[in-house]
Amino acid sequence: MHRNLALLICLAIPAFAQSPADLMKDPTVRAALDAARRNEPATLDLQARICEIPAPPFHEDQRGLELKRLFEELHLQDVRIDKAGNVIGVRPGKSARPNLVFSAHLDTVFPEGTDVRVTRNGDVMKGPGIGDDCRGLALMLAVIRALDEGHVQTPGTITFVADVGEEGLGDLRGMKQLFFETLKGQIDKFISVDGTGLGITHIGVGSNRYKVTFKGPGGHSYGAFGMANPIQAMGRAIAKIDAFQVPKQPKTTFNVGRVGGGTSVNAIPFEAWMEVDMRSADPNALKEIDTKFHAAIKEAVDEENARWNGRGAVSASAELVGVRPAGQTAKDNPIVQTATAVSRAMQIDEILREGSTDSNVPMNLGIPAITISGGGMGAGAHSLGETFDAKDSWRGTQRALLLAVSLAR
Ligand SMILES: [Zn+2]
């Protein structure tokens, strides 16, 4: 009697109220989870194959075309490539919303001409980009395939995206295109799969990067003595930057990473330059340090010119060479709660962390977003000797699958 009553109550609970642990018992979800595990060897083969298609920064097109073909082969709908080069495919749910975007990045940090062949030794695969982010791409395809094989029908829609421009000077251009143009106003939740392990990134560290150039007429060190000096002006600026006080929480940082300029020991230089990187997970803290930075440059130039009474006046210009917006998805946000519930249901230790990933863009817009890692164990990301240890990597695939099903409602 009681049992029947409990069953009735269970059936009456709408689909969106199901916990990840409940969903694991759903026969279609169970079938998909089984398929994900069974297919893992094929997923690893695919991971190696995708990785052998070069995808240098700003040249992801060849790998993108292969992803487009695979999206079509796996029966996604409305498969297309947007203006930036993002490859998009839709797995419709019972309704169009909520729309969950599930993404992994196409690009690598390796320049054109890099030997991208993958070698394997037991569980360990080796090749540039094998974990970051060939793992994410292969895992995304594995999730699509498993959903298909399990005949899982989600209440909401999942839009899969293989995106461009995640790394370095790519400056998240794929995500900016996706959120500001291609799918503007149509994304309710966002997950990206990036790298290896089983972590969950819910804090998006933003950064502003500048190249600052100081210029003056320059002249002979002895003959023209008495002129303002661009390198000395830059020295003043660096001393001011070095004295910045920054909050520990949220962690906010600055770094003068490279300097250059001048022509000779006996010449007043006509030019000097420096590259500066500032980071924070808090958009306001980042804005604040950015303002201080611009003030420091201006003060340094003014002081240098005043010191030499305006002889051979120095000027400076700061060129923004990189912006990654900051943001975070709070720990008590349902998307983070769901992700930790999924991990718990699968006996995976909860690891919450911060990072700089594709999720920065939605986090900055206040759209619930997290980045999860793709299972297995990686080493040497961004190096030619990058490795991926595939031991138990199916757990990463299953975790991502259950998370996608839990969020697409
Ligand atoms: Zn990555």
mmCIF file of C-alpha atoms and ligand atoms in Angstrom:
data_model
loop_
_atom_site.group_PDB
_atom_site.id
_atom_site.type_symbol
_atom_site.label_atom_id
_atom_site.label_comp_id
_atom_site.label_asym_id
_atom_site.label_seq_id
_atom_site.Cartn_x
_atom_site.Cartn_y
_atom_site.Cartn_z
ATOM 1 C CA MET A 1 0.000 0.000 0.000
ATOM 2 C CA HIS A 2 2.633 2.417 1.078
ATOM 3 C CA ARG A 3 4.812 1.307 -1.775
ATOM 4 C CA ASN A 4 2.098 1.973 -4.324
ATOM 5 C CA LEU A 5 1.488 5.342 -2.851
ATOM 6 C CA ALA A 6 5.193 6.139 -3.077
ATOM 7 C CA LEU A 7 5.202 5.009 -6.688
ATOM 8 C CA LEU A 8 2.240 7.225 -7.473
ATOM 9 C CA ILE A 9 3.955 10.192 -5.893
ATOM 10 C CA CYS A 10 7.074 9.432 -7.892
ATOM 11 C CA LEU A 11 5.124 9.376 -11.135
ATOM 12 C CA ALA A 12 3.421 12.622 -10.243
ATOM 13 C CA ILE A 13 6.700 14.493 -9.794
ATOM 14 C CA PRO A 14 7.398 16.473 -12.943
ATOM 15 C CA ALA A 15 10.495 15.553 -14.883
ATOM 16 C CA PHE A 16 12.396 18.701 -13.908
ATOM 17 C CA ALA A 17 12.223 17.797 -10.219
ATOM 18 C CA GLN A 18 14.178 14.582 -10.733
ATOM 19 C CA SER A 19 17.532 14.453 -9.011
ATOM 20 C CA PRO A 20 20.578 13.084 -10.849
ATOM 21 C CA ALA A 21 20.370 9.973 -8.650
ATOM 22 C CA ASP A 22 16.734 9.473 -9.760
ATOM 23 C CA LEU A 23 17.635 10.079 -13.382
ATOM 24 C CA MET A 24 20.273 7.350 -13.230
ATOM 25 C CA LYS A 25 17.422 4.897 -12.651
ATOM 26 C CA ASP A 26 15.475 6.041 -15.700
ATOM 27 C CA PRO A 27 15.775 3.190 -18.251
ATOM 28 C CA THR A 28 16.722 5.444 -21.180
ATOM 29 C CA VAL A 29 19.317 7.329 -19.137
ATOM 30 C CA ARG A 30 20.659 4.016 -17.812
ATOM 31 C CA ALA A 31 20.957 2.732 -21.379
ATOM 32 C CA ALA A 32 22.820 5.894 -22.403
ATOM 33 C CA LEU A 33 25.216 5.629 -19.434
ATOM 34 C CA ASP A 34 25.906 1.999 -20.364
ATOM 35 C CA ALA A 35 26.505 3.011 -23.985
ATOM 36 C CA ALA A 36 28.948 5.724 -22.875
ATOM 37 C CA ARG A 37 31.010 3.176 -20.989
ATOM 38 C CA ARG A 38 30.798 0.523 -23.704
ATOM 39 C CA ASN A 39 31.792 3.035 -26.398
ATOM 40 C CA GLU A 40 34.768 4.475 -24.524
ATOM 41 C CA PRO A 41 37.409 2.609 -26.603
ATOM 42 C CA ALA A 42 35.860 4.080 -29.774
ATOM 43 C CA THR A 43 35.730 7.489 -28.070
ATOM 44 C CA LEU A 44 39.476 7.280 -27.417
ATOM 45 C CA ASP A 45 40.149 6.337 -31.059
ATOM 46 C CA LEU A 46 38.123 9.352 -32.127
ATOM 47 C CA GLN A 47 40.024 11.561 -29.661
ATOM 48 C CA ALA A 48 43.314 10.567 -31.328
ATOM 49 C CA ARG A 49 41.917 10.990 -34.835
ATOM 50 C CA ILE A 50 40.494 14.473 -34.187
ATOM 51 C CA CYS A 51 43.772 15.490 -32.584
ATOM 52 C CA GLU A 52 45.715 14.607 -35.719
ATOM 53 C CA ILE A 53 43.794 17.275 -37.623
ATOM 54 C CA PRO A 54 45.768 20.474 -36.933
ATOM 55 C CA ALA A 55 43.858 23.353 -35.321
ATOM 56 C CA PRO A 56 46.349 26.195 -34.778
ATOM 57 C CA PRO A 57 45.106 29.498 -33.356
ATOM 58 C CA PHE A 58 42.838 31.269 -35.900
ATOM 59 C CA HIS A 59 42.943 28.220 -38.218
ATOM 60 C CA GLU A 60 40.459 25.794 -36.728
ATOM 61 C CA ASP A 61 38.529 25.364 -40.009
ATOM 62 C CA GLN A 62 39.838 21.925 -41.020
ATOM 63 C CA ARG A 63 39.065 20.357 -37.647
ATOM 64 C CA GLY A 64 35.775 22.268 -37.623
ATOM 65 C CA LEU A 65 34.664 20.707 -40.910
ATOM 66 C CA GLU A 66 35.297 17.236 -39.492
ATOM 67 C CA LEU A 67 33.219 18.083 -36.406
ATOM 68 C CA LYS A 68 30.430 19.291 -38.685
ATOM 69 C CA ARG A 69 30.499 15.979 -40.541
ATOM 70 C CA LEU A 70 30.429 14.047 -37.246
ATOM 71 C CA PHE A 71 27.548 16.162 -35.894
ATOM 72 C CA GLU A 72 25.563 15.298 -39.028
ATOM 73 C CA GLU A 73 26.495 11.625 -38.805
ATOM 74 C CA LEU A 74 25.201 11.592 -35.211
ATOM 75 C CA HIS A 75 21.830 12.995 -36.338
ATOM 76 C CA LEU A 76 22.081 16.458 -34.815
ATOM 77 C CA GLN A 77 19.785 18.973 -36.492
ATOM 78 C CA ASP A 78 20.370 22.386 -38.007
ATOM 79 C CA VAL A 79 24.122 21.670 -38.184
ATOM 80 C CA ARG A 80 25.977 24.790 -39.266
ATOM 81 C CA ILE A 81 29.159 26.830 -38.950
ATOM 82 C CA ASP A 82 28.765 30.432 -37.782
ATOM 83 C CA LYS A 83 30.699 33.542 -38.800
ATOM 84 C CA ALA A 84 33.495 32.982 -36.269
ATOM 85 C CA GLY A 85 33.884 29.288 -37.199
ATOM 86 C CA ASN A 86 31.922 27.725 -34.321
ATOM 87 C CA VAL A 87 30.323 24.423 -35.352
ATOM 88 C CA ILE A 88 26.772 24.140 -34.040
ATOM 89 C CA GLY A 89 24.315 21.232 -33.927
ATOM 90 C CA VAL A 90 20.994 20.892 -32.138
ATOM 91 C CA ARG A 91 19.481 17.932 -30.303
ATOM 92 C CA PRO A 92 15.895 19.096 -29.836
ATOM 93 C CA GLY A 93 14.066 18.292 -26.624
ATOM 94 C CA LYS A 94 10.318 18.254 -26.017
ATOM 95 C CA SER A 95 10.502 22.032 -26.063
ATOM 96 C CA ALA A 96 12.991 24.596 -27.310
ATOM 97 C CA ARG A 97 13.675 25.975 -23.813
ATOM 98 C CA PRO A 98 15.508 25.693 -21.629
ATOM 99 C CA ASN A 99 18.325 25.529 -24.119
ATOM 100 C CA LEU A 100 21.527 24.041 -22.705
ATOM 101 C CA VAL A 101 24.707 24.747 -24.665
ATOM 102 C CA PHE A 102 27.281 21.976 -24.353
ATOM 103 C CA SER A 103 30.650 22.950 -25.805
ATOM 104 C CA ALA A 104 34.299 22.028 -26.270
ATOM 105 C CA HIS A 105 36.963 24.084 -28.011
ATOM 106 C CA LEU A 106 38.503 23.253 -31.373
ATOM 107 C CA ASP A 107 41.658 25.335 -31.145
ATOM 108 C CA THR A 108 45.076 24.460 -29.758
ATOM 109 C CA VAL A 109 48.018 26.666 -28.769
ATOM 110 C CA PHE A 110 50.295 24.993 -31.333
ATOM 111 C CA PRO A 111 51.404 26.887 -34.451
ATOM 112 C CA GLU A 112 50.967 25.699 -37.998
ATOM 113 C CA GLY A 113 53.425 22.944 -38.951
ATOM 114 C CA THR A 114 53.523 21.310 -35.481
ATOM 115 C CA ASP A 115 53.777 17.512 -35.620
ATOM 116 C CA VAL A 116 50.378 16.537 -34.238
ATOM 117 C CA ARG A 117 50.673 12.765 -34.578
ATOM 118 C CA VAL A 118 49.344 10.856 -31.577
ATOM 119 C CA THR A 119 51.130 7.839 -30.125
ATOM 120 C CA ARG A 120 49.701 5.324 -27.654
ATOM 121 C CA ASN A 121 51.310 3.181 -25.034
ATOM 122 C CA GLY A 122 48.743 1.152 -23.124
ATOM 123 C CA ASP A 123 46.307 3.626 -21.580
ATOM 124 C CA VAL A 124 48.562 6.608 -22.190
ATOM 125 C CA MET A 125 48.085 8.715 -25.312
ATOM 126 C CA LYS A 126 50.619 11.361 -26.261
ATOM 127 C CA GLY A 127 50.284 14.278 -28.656
ATOM 128 C CA PRO A 128 49.898 18.078 -28.658
ATOM 129 C CA GLY A 129 46.351 18.935 -27.505
ATOM 130 C CA ILE A 130 45.399 15.327 -26.674
ATOM 131 C CA GLY A 131 43.836 16.419 -23.377
ATOM 132 C CA ASP A 132 43.239 20.129 -24.011
ATOM 133 C CA ASP A 133 40.909 19.901 -25.744
ATOM 134 C CA CYS A 134 40.718 16.844 -27.994
ATOM 135 C CA ARG A 135 39.371 15.095 -24.914
ATOM 136 C CA GLY A 136 36.533 17.606 -24.665
ATOM 137 C CA LEU A 137 35.650 17.239 -28.355
ATOM 138 C CA ALA A 138 35.675 13.421 -28.235
ATOM 139 C CA LEU A 139 33.668 13.415 -25.018
ATOM 140 C CA MET A 140 31.070 15.731 -26.540
ATOM 141 C CA LEU A 141 30.667 13.365 -29.502
ATOM 142 C CA ALA A 142 30.459 10.398 -27.110
ATOM 143 C CA VAL A 143 27.655 12.116 -25.185
ATOM 144 C CA ILE A 144 25.690 12.778 -28.380
ATOM 145 C CA ARG A 145 26.118 9.170 -29.470
ATOM 146 C CA ALA A 146 25.126 7.741 -26.067
ATOM 147 C CA LEU A 147 22.001 9.927 -25.869
ATOM 148 C CA ASP A 148 21.065 8.655 -29.312
ATOM 149 C CA GLU A 149 21.698 4.994 -28.484
ATOM 150 C CA GLY A 150 19.763 5.273 -25.205
ATOM 151 C CA HIS A 151 16.858 7.048 -26.982
ATOM 152 C CA VAL A 152 16.949 9.679 -24.273
ATOM 153 C CA GLN A 153 14.351 12.381 -24.685
ATOM 154 C CA THR A 154 15.089 15.536 -22.712
ATOM 155 C CA PRO A 155 12.421 18.107 -21.774
ATOM 156 C CA GLY A 156 14.718 20.953 -22.867
ATOM 157 C CA THR A 157 17.011 21.253 -25.870
ATOM 158 C CA ILE A 158 20.756 20.659 -26.006
ATOM 159 C CA THR A 159 22.796 22.688 -28.481
ATOM 160 C CA PHE A 160 26.263 21.250 -29.052
ATOM 161 C CA VAL A 161 29.042 23.635 -30.048
ATOM 162 C CA ALA A 162 32.641 22.986 -31.109
ATOM 163 C CA ASP A 163 33.996 26.473 -30.676
ATOM 164 C CA VAL A 164 36.957 28.515 -31.870
ATOM 165 C CA GLY A 165 39.343 30.930 -30.167
ATOM 166 C CA GLU A 166 39.469 29.658 -26.583
ATOM 167 C CA GLU A 167 43.242 29.742 -26.209
ATOM 168 C CA GLY A 168 45.526 32.743 -25.650
ATOM 169 C CA LEU A 169 45.118 35.489 -28.189
ATOM 170 C CA GLY A 170 42.008 33.758 -29.542
ATOM 171 C CA ASP A 171 40.553 35.853 -26.722
ATOM 172 C CA LEU A 172 37.344 33.756 -26.437
ATOM 173 C CA ARG A 173 36.226 35.074 -29.819
ATOM 174 C CA GLY A 174 34.122 31.951 -30.471
ATOM 175 C CA MET A 175 32.145 32.485 -27.271
ATOM 176 C CA LYS A 176 31.797 36.217 -27.881
ATOM 177 C CA GLN A 177 30.326 35.453 -31.319
ATOM 178 C CA LEU A 178 28.012 32.775 -29.880
ATOM 179 C CA PHE A 179 26.612 34.847 -26.998
ATOM 180 C CA PHE A 180 26.503 38.250 -28.697
ATOM 181 C CA GLU A 181 25.345 37.206 -32.173
ATOM 182 C CA THR A 182 24.801 33.610 -33.259
ATOM 183 C CA LEU A 183 22.643 32.476 -30.305
ATOM 184 C CA LYS A 184 22.068 35.829 -28.644
ATOM 185 C CA GLY A 185 19.272 35.578 -26.052
ATOM 186 C CA GLN A 186 18.767 31.877 -26.739
ATOM 187 C CA ILE A 187 21.106 30.276 -24.197
ATOM 188 C CA ASP A 188 19.749 29.423 -20.737
ATOM 189 C CA LYS A 189 22.584 27.296 -19.340
ATOM 190 C CA PHE A 190 26.105 26.552 -20.439
ATOM 191 C CA ILE A 191 28.662 23.793 -19.890
ATOM 192 C CA SER A 192 32.036 23.537 -21.523
ATOM 193 C CA VAL A 193 34.228 20.482 -21.292
ATOM 194 C CA ASP A 194 37.862 21.489 -21.135
ATOM 195 C CA GLY A 195 40.893 19.408 -20.273
ATOM 196 C CA THR A 196 41.190 16.382 -18.041
ATOM 197 C CA GLY A 197 40.354 15.184 -14.542
ATOM 198 C CA LEU A 198 36.995 15.531 -12.825
ATOM 199 C CA GLY A 199 36.976 19.141 -11.607
ATOM 200 C CA ILE A 200 34.214 21.731 -11.861
ATOM 201 C CA THR A 201 35.178 25.343 -12.601
ATOM 202 C CA HIS A 202 32.617 27.870 -11.371
ATOM 203 C CA ILE A 203 34.812 30.956 -11.044
ATOM 204 C CA GLY A 204 35.954 32.624 -14.252
ATOM 205 C CA VAL A 205 39.161 34.574 -13.799
ATOM 206 C CA GLY A 206 39.136 37.512 -16.174
ATOM 207 C CA SER A 207 42.142 39.290 -17.577
ATOM 208 C CA ASN A 208 43.111 42.491 -19.298
ATOM 209 C CA ARG A 209 46.371 42.492 -21.207
ATOM 210 C CA TYR A 210 48.169 45.519 -22.594
ATOM 211 C CA LYS A 211 51.174 46.420 -24.644
ATOM 212 C CA VAL A 212 52.296 49.895 -23.572
ATOM 213 C CA THR A 213 54.627 51.874 -25.823
ATOM 214 C CA PHE A 214 56.577 54.925 -24.578
ATOM 215 C CA LYS A 215 57.964 57.281 -27.227
ATOM 216 C CA GLY A 216 60.173 60.343 -27.369
ATOM 217 C CA PRO A 217 62.555 62.002 -29.840
ATOM 218 C CA GLY A 218 65.659 60.207 -28.476
ATOM 219 C CA GLY A 219 69.225 61.442 -28.920
ATOM 220 C CA HIS A 220 72.863 61.147 -27.889
ATOM 221 C CA SER A 221 73.300 60.128 -24.250
ATOM 222 C CA TYR A 222 75.934 62.801 -23.704
ATOM 223 C CA GLY A 223 75.205 65.388 -26.373
ATOM 224 C CA ALA A 224 71.421 65.439 -25.897
ATOM 225 C CA PHE A 225 71.476 64.952 -22.138
ATOM 226 C CA GLY A 226 68.596 66.778 -20.448
ATOM 227 C CA MET A 227 65.832 65.135 -22.468
ATOM 228 C CA ALA A 228 63.012 63.004 -21.122
ATOM 229 C CA ASN A 229 63.724 59.302 -21.604
ATOM 230 C CA PRO A 230 61.072 56.726 -22.617
ATOM 231 C CA ILE A 231 62.782 53.831 -20.770
ATOM 232 C CA GLN A 232 63.141 55.901 -17.619
ATOM 233 C CA ALA A 233 59.472 56.940 -17.905
ATOM 234 C CA MET A 234 58.589 53.270 -18.224
ATOM 235 C CA GLY A 235 60.712 52.530 -15.148
ATOM 236 C CA ARG A 236 58.629 55.032 -13.198
ATOM 237 C CA ALA A 237 55.446 53.344 -14.453
ATOM 238 C CA ILE A 238 56.712 49.886 -13.468
ATOM 239 C CA ALA A 239 57.583 51.117 -9.963
ATOM 240 C CA LYS A 240 54.038 52.467 -9.585
ATOM 241 C CA ILE A 241 52.474 49.223 -10.838
ATOM 242 C CA ASP A 242 54.690 47.260 -8.462
ATOM 243 C CA ALA A 243 53.282 49.256 -5.551
ATOM 244 C CA PHE A 244 49.609 48.421 -6.322
ATOM 245 C CA GLN A 245 47.737 46.998 -3.330
ATOM 246 C CA VAL A 246 45.290 44.325 -4.493
ATOM 247 C CA PRO A 247 42.608 42.296 -2.718
ATOM 248 C CA LYS A 248 43.525 38.737 -1.702
ATOM 249 C CA GLN A 249 39.852 37.772 -2.003
ATOM 250 C CA PRO A 250 38.845 37.718 -4.792
ATOM 251 C CA LYS A 251 42.415 37.018 -5.872
ATOM 252 C CA THR A 252 43.525 39.918 -8.059
ATOM 253 C CA THR A 253 46.935 39.976 -9.701
ATOM 254 C CA PHE A 254 49.212 42.058 -11.921
ATOM 255 C CA ASN A 255 52.409 41.304 -13.797
ATOM 256 C CA VAL A 256 54.785 43.205 -16.068
ATOM 257 C CA GLY A 257 55.755 40.221 -18.152
ATOM 258 C CA ARG A 258 57.970 41.534 -20.947
ATOM 259 C CA VAL A 259 59.904 44.728 -21.608
ATOM 260 C CA GLY A 260 61.943 45.975 -24.527
ATOM 261 C CA GLY A 261 63.269 49.046 -26.282
ATOM 262 C CA GLY A 262 66.283 51.242 -26.774
ATOM 263 C CA THR A 263 68.998 51.048 -29.392
ATOM 264 C CA SER A 264 72.316 51.541 -27.629
ATOM 265 C CA VAL A 265 73.912 52.136 -24.246
ATOM 266 C CA ASN A 266 74.951 55.609 -25.379
ATOM 267 C CA ALA A 267 71.623 56.714 -26.880
ATOM 268 C CA ILE A 268 68.555 58.200 -25.207
ATOM 269 C CA PRO A 269 65.989 55.736 -26.567
ATOM 270 C CA PHE A 270 63.178 56.854 -28.850
ATOM 271 C CA GLU A 271 61.014 53.919 -27.796
ATOM 272 C CA ALA A 272 60.348 51.440 -24.997
ATOM 273 C CA TRP A 273 57.542 48.935 -24.488
ATOM 274 C CA MET A 274 56.164 46.585 -21.874
ATOM 275 C CA GLU A 275 53.480 43.890 -21.709
ATOM 276 C CA VAL A 276 51.232 43.848 -18.675
ATOM 277 C CA ASP A 277 48.710 41.245 -17.518
ATOM 278 C CA MET A 278 46.071 41.882 -14.827
ATOM 279 C CA ARG A 279 43.604 39.286 -13.558
ATOM 280 C CA SER A 280 40.690 38.865 -11.197
ATOM 281 C CA ALA A 281 37.575 36.751 -10.810
ATOM 282 C CA ASP A 282 35.707 39.906 -9.783
ATOM 283 C CA PRO A 283 34.773 42.216 -12.673
ATOM 284 C CA ASN A 284 34.816 45.258 -10.352
ATOM 285 C CA ALA A 285 38.242 44.466 -8.933
ATOM 286 C CA LEU A 286 39.531 44.020 -12.479
ATOM 287 C CA LYS A 287 38.051 47.357 -13.501
ATOM 288 C CA GLU A 288 39.581 49.031 -10.472
ATOM 289 C CA ILE A 289 43.100 47.766 -11.113
ATOM 290 C CA ASP A 290 42.722 48.645 -14.790
ATOM 291 C CA THR A 291 41.900 52.242 -13.828
ATOM 292 C CA LYS A 292 44.930 52.397 -11.499
ATOM 293 C CA PHE A 293 47.110 51.030 -14.284
ATOM 294 C CA HIS A 294 46.090 53.772 -16.728
ATOM 295 C CA ALA A 295 46.622 56.413 -14.033
ATOM 296 C CA ALA A 296 50.093 55.002 -13.293
ATOM 297 C CA ILE A 297 51.116 55.317 -16.949
ATOM 298 C CA LYS A 298 49.895 58.897 -17.139
ATOM 299 C CA GLU A 299 51.562 59.928 -13.873
ATOM 300 C CA ALA A 300 54.834 58.294 -14.910
ATOM 301 C CA VAL A 301 54.870 60.214 -18.200
ATOM 302 C CA ASP A 302 53.968 63.503 -16.485
ATOM 303 C CA GLU A 303 56.669 63.047 -13.848
ATOM 304 C CA GLU A 304 59.298 62.184 -16.437
ATOM 305 C CA ASN A 305 58.413 65.236 -18.545
ATOM 306 C CA ALA A 306 58.364 67.500 -15.456
ATOM 307 C CA ARG A 307 61.744 66.121 -14.335
ATOM 308 C CA TRP A 308 63.294 67.297 -17.623
ATOM 309 C CA ASN A 309 61.241 70.467 -17.916
ATOM 310 C CA GLY A 310 59.427 69.210 -20.985
ATOM 311 C CA ARG A 311 62.606 68.778 -23.062
ATOM 312 C CA GLY A 312 62.095 65.932 -25.531
ATOM 313 C CA ALA A 313 58.645 65.171 -24.190
ATOM 314 C CA VAL A 314 57.744 61.513 -23.793
ATOM 315 C CA SER A 315 54.271 60.086 -24.530
ATOM 316 C CA ALA A 316 52.737 56.685 -23.909
ATOM 317 C CA SER A 317 49.936 54.640 -25.426
ATOM 318 C CA ALA A 318 48.424 51.456 -24.016
ATOM 319 C CA GLU A 319 47.097 48.978 -26.553
ATOM 320 C CA LEU A 320 44.636 46.396 -25.255
ATOM 321 C CA VAL A 321 45.896 43.067 -26.640
ATOM 322 C CA GLY A 322 43.626 40.709 -24.714
ATOM 323 C CA VAL A 323 40.378 40.768 -22.747
ATOM 324 C CA ARG A 324 38.835 37.812 -21.022
ATOM 325 C CA PRO A 325 35.791 38.918 -19.043
ATOM 326 C CA ALA A 326 35.555 37.892 -15.385
ATOM 327 C CA GLY A 327 32.569 36.357 -13.654
ATOM 328 C CA GLN A 328 31.379 33.543 -11.489
ATOM 329 C CA THR A 329 28.521 31.159 -10.996
ATOM 330 C CA ALA A 330 27.763 31.102 -7.272
ATOM 331 C CA LYS A 331 28.169 27.843 -5.370
ATOM 332 C CA ASP A 332 24.455 27.857 -4.544
ATOM 333 C CA ASN A 333 23.399 28.390 -8.176
ATOM 334 C CA PRO A 334 21.273 25.425 -9.348
ATOM 335 C CA ILE A 335 23.763 24.580 -12.107
ATOM 336 C CA VAL A 336 26.628 24.178 -9.598
ATOM 337 C CA GLN A 337 24.310 22.332 -7.211
ATOM 338 C CA THR A 338 23.293 19.969 -10.008
ATOM 339 C CA ALA A 339 26.910 19.400 -11.018
ATOM 340 C CA THR A 340 27.913 18.503 -7.474
ATOM 341 C CA ALA A 341 24.832 16.271 -7.107
ATOM 342 C CA VAL A 342 25.829 14.484 -10.326
ATOM 343 C CA SER A 343 29.362 13.976 -9.027
ATOM 344 C CA ARG A 344 28.020 12.673 -5.718
ATOM 345 C CA ALA A 345 25.600 10.302 -7.467
ATOM 346 C CA MET A 346 28.578 8.896 -9.353
ATOM 347 C CA GLN A 347 30.876 8.731 -6.321
ATOM 348 C CA ILE A 348 33.144 11.404 -7.719
ATOM 349 C CA ASP A 349 34.767 13.734 -5.185
ATOM 350 C CA GLU A 350 33.550 17.271 -5.550
ATOM 351 C CA ILE A 351 36.356 19.565 -6.727
ATOM 352 C CA LEU A 352 35.317 23.186 -7.223
ATOM 353 C CA ARG A 353 37.897 25.489 -8.720
ATOM 354 C CA GLU A 354 38.599 28.688 -10.613
ATOM 355 C CA GLY A 355 40.009 29.086 -14.078
ATOM 356 C CA SER A 356 39.914 30.983 -17.312
ATOM 357 C CA THR A 357 37.773 29.164 -19.871
ATOM 358 C CA ASP A 358 34.974 29.594 -22.379
ATOM 359 C CA SER A 359 32.560 29.882 -19.414
ATOM 360 C CA ASN A 360 33.991 33.323 -18.603
ATOM 361 C CA VAL A 361 31.757 34.886 -21.252
ATOM 362 C CA PRO A 362 28.402 33.524 -19.989
ATOM 363 C CA MET A 363 29.491 33.989 -16.348
ATOM 364 C CA ASN A 364 30.143 37.647 -17.077
ATOM 365 C CA LEU A 365 26.660 37.918 -18.602
ATOM 366 C CA GLY A 366 25.055 36.270 -15.559
ATOM 367 C CA ILE A 367 24.083 33.142 -17.510
ATOM 368 C CA PRO A 368 24.564 30.000 -15.360
ATOM 369 C CA ALA A 369 27.758 28.379 -16.621
ATOM 370 C CA ILE A 370 30.420 25.916 -15.527
ATOM 371 C CA THR A 371 33.369 24.210 -17.103
ATOM 372 C CA ILE A 372 33.906 20.563 -16.321
ATOM 373 C CA SER A 373 36.939 18.478 -17.124
ATOM 374 C CA GLY A 374 36.671 15.455 -19.354
ATOM 375 C CA GLY A 375 37.896 12.567 -17.188
ATOM 376 C CA GLY A 376 41.127 10.592 -17.408
ATOM 377 C CA MET A 377 44.341 12.214 -16.283
ATOM 378 C CA GLY A 378 46.362 14.720 -18.249
ATOM 379 C CA ALA A 379 49.855 16.121 -18.000
ATOM 380 C CA GLY A 380 51.842 18.736 -19.897
ATOM 381 C CA ALA A 381 48.919 20.724 -21.325
ATOM 382 C CA HIS A 382 50.094 23.369 -23.844
ATOM 383 C CA SER A 383 53.371 21.445 -24.369
ATOM 384 C CA LEU A 384 54.436 19.227 -27.266
ATOM 385 C CA GLY A 385 54.789 16.307 -24.831
ATOM 386 C CA GLU A 386 51.169 16.505 -23.621
ATOM 387 C CA THR A 387 49.759 13.170 -22.426
ATOM 388 C CA PHE A 388 46.351 11.739 -21.573
ATOM 389 C CA ASP A 389 46.020 8.706 -19.330
ATOM 390 C CA ALA A 390 42.726 7.060 -20.283
ATOM 391 C CA LYS A 391 42.449 4.862 -17.203
ATOM 392 C CA ASP A 392 38.764 4.978 -16.159
ATOM 393 C CA SER A 393 38.168 7.910 -18.516
ATOM 394 C CA TRP A 394 34.629 6.534 -19.154
ATOM 395 C CA ARG A 395 33.704 8.016 -15.783
ATOM 396 C CA GLY A 396 34.280 11.475 -17.193
ATOM 397 C CA THR A 397 32.055 10.650 -20.168
ATOM 398 C CA GLN A 398 29.295 9.319 -17.921
ATOM 399 C CA ARG A 399 29.538 12.305 -15.577
ATOM 400 C CA ALA A 400 29.174 14.768 -18.490
ATOM 401 C CA LEU A 401 26.271 12.763 -19.921
ATOM 402 C CA LEU A 402 24.335 12.679 -16.654
ATOM 403 C CA LEU A 403 25.007 16.375 -16.150
ATOM 404 C CA ALA A 404 23.698 17.234 -19.629
ATOM 405 C CA VAL A 405 20.529 15.190 -19.042
ATOM 406 C CA SER A 406 20.062 16.766 -15.582
ATOM 407 C CA LEU A 407 20.402 20.311 -16.943
ATOM 408 C CA ALA A 408 18.332 19.951 -20.116
ATOM 409 C CA ARG A 409 15.109 20.415 -18.151
HETATM 410 ZN ZN ZN B 1 41.385 24.195 -23.063
#
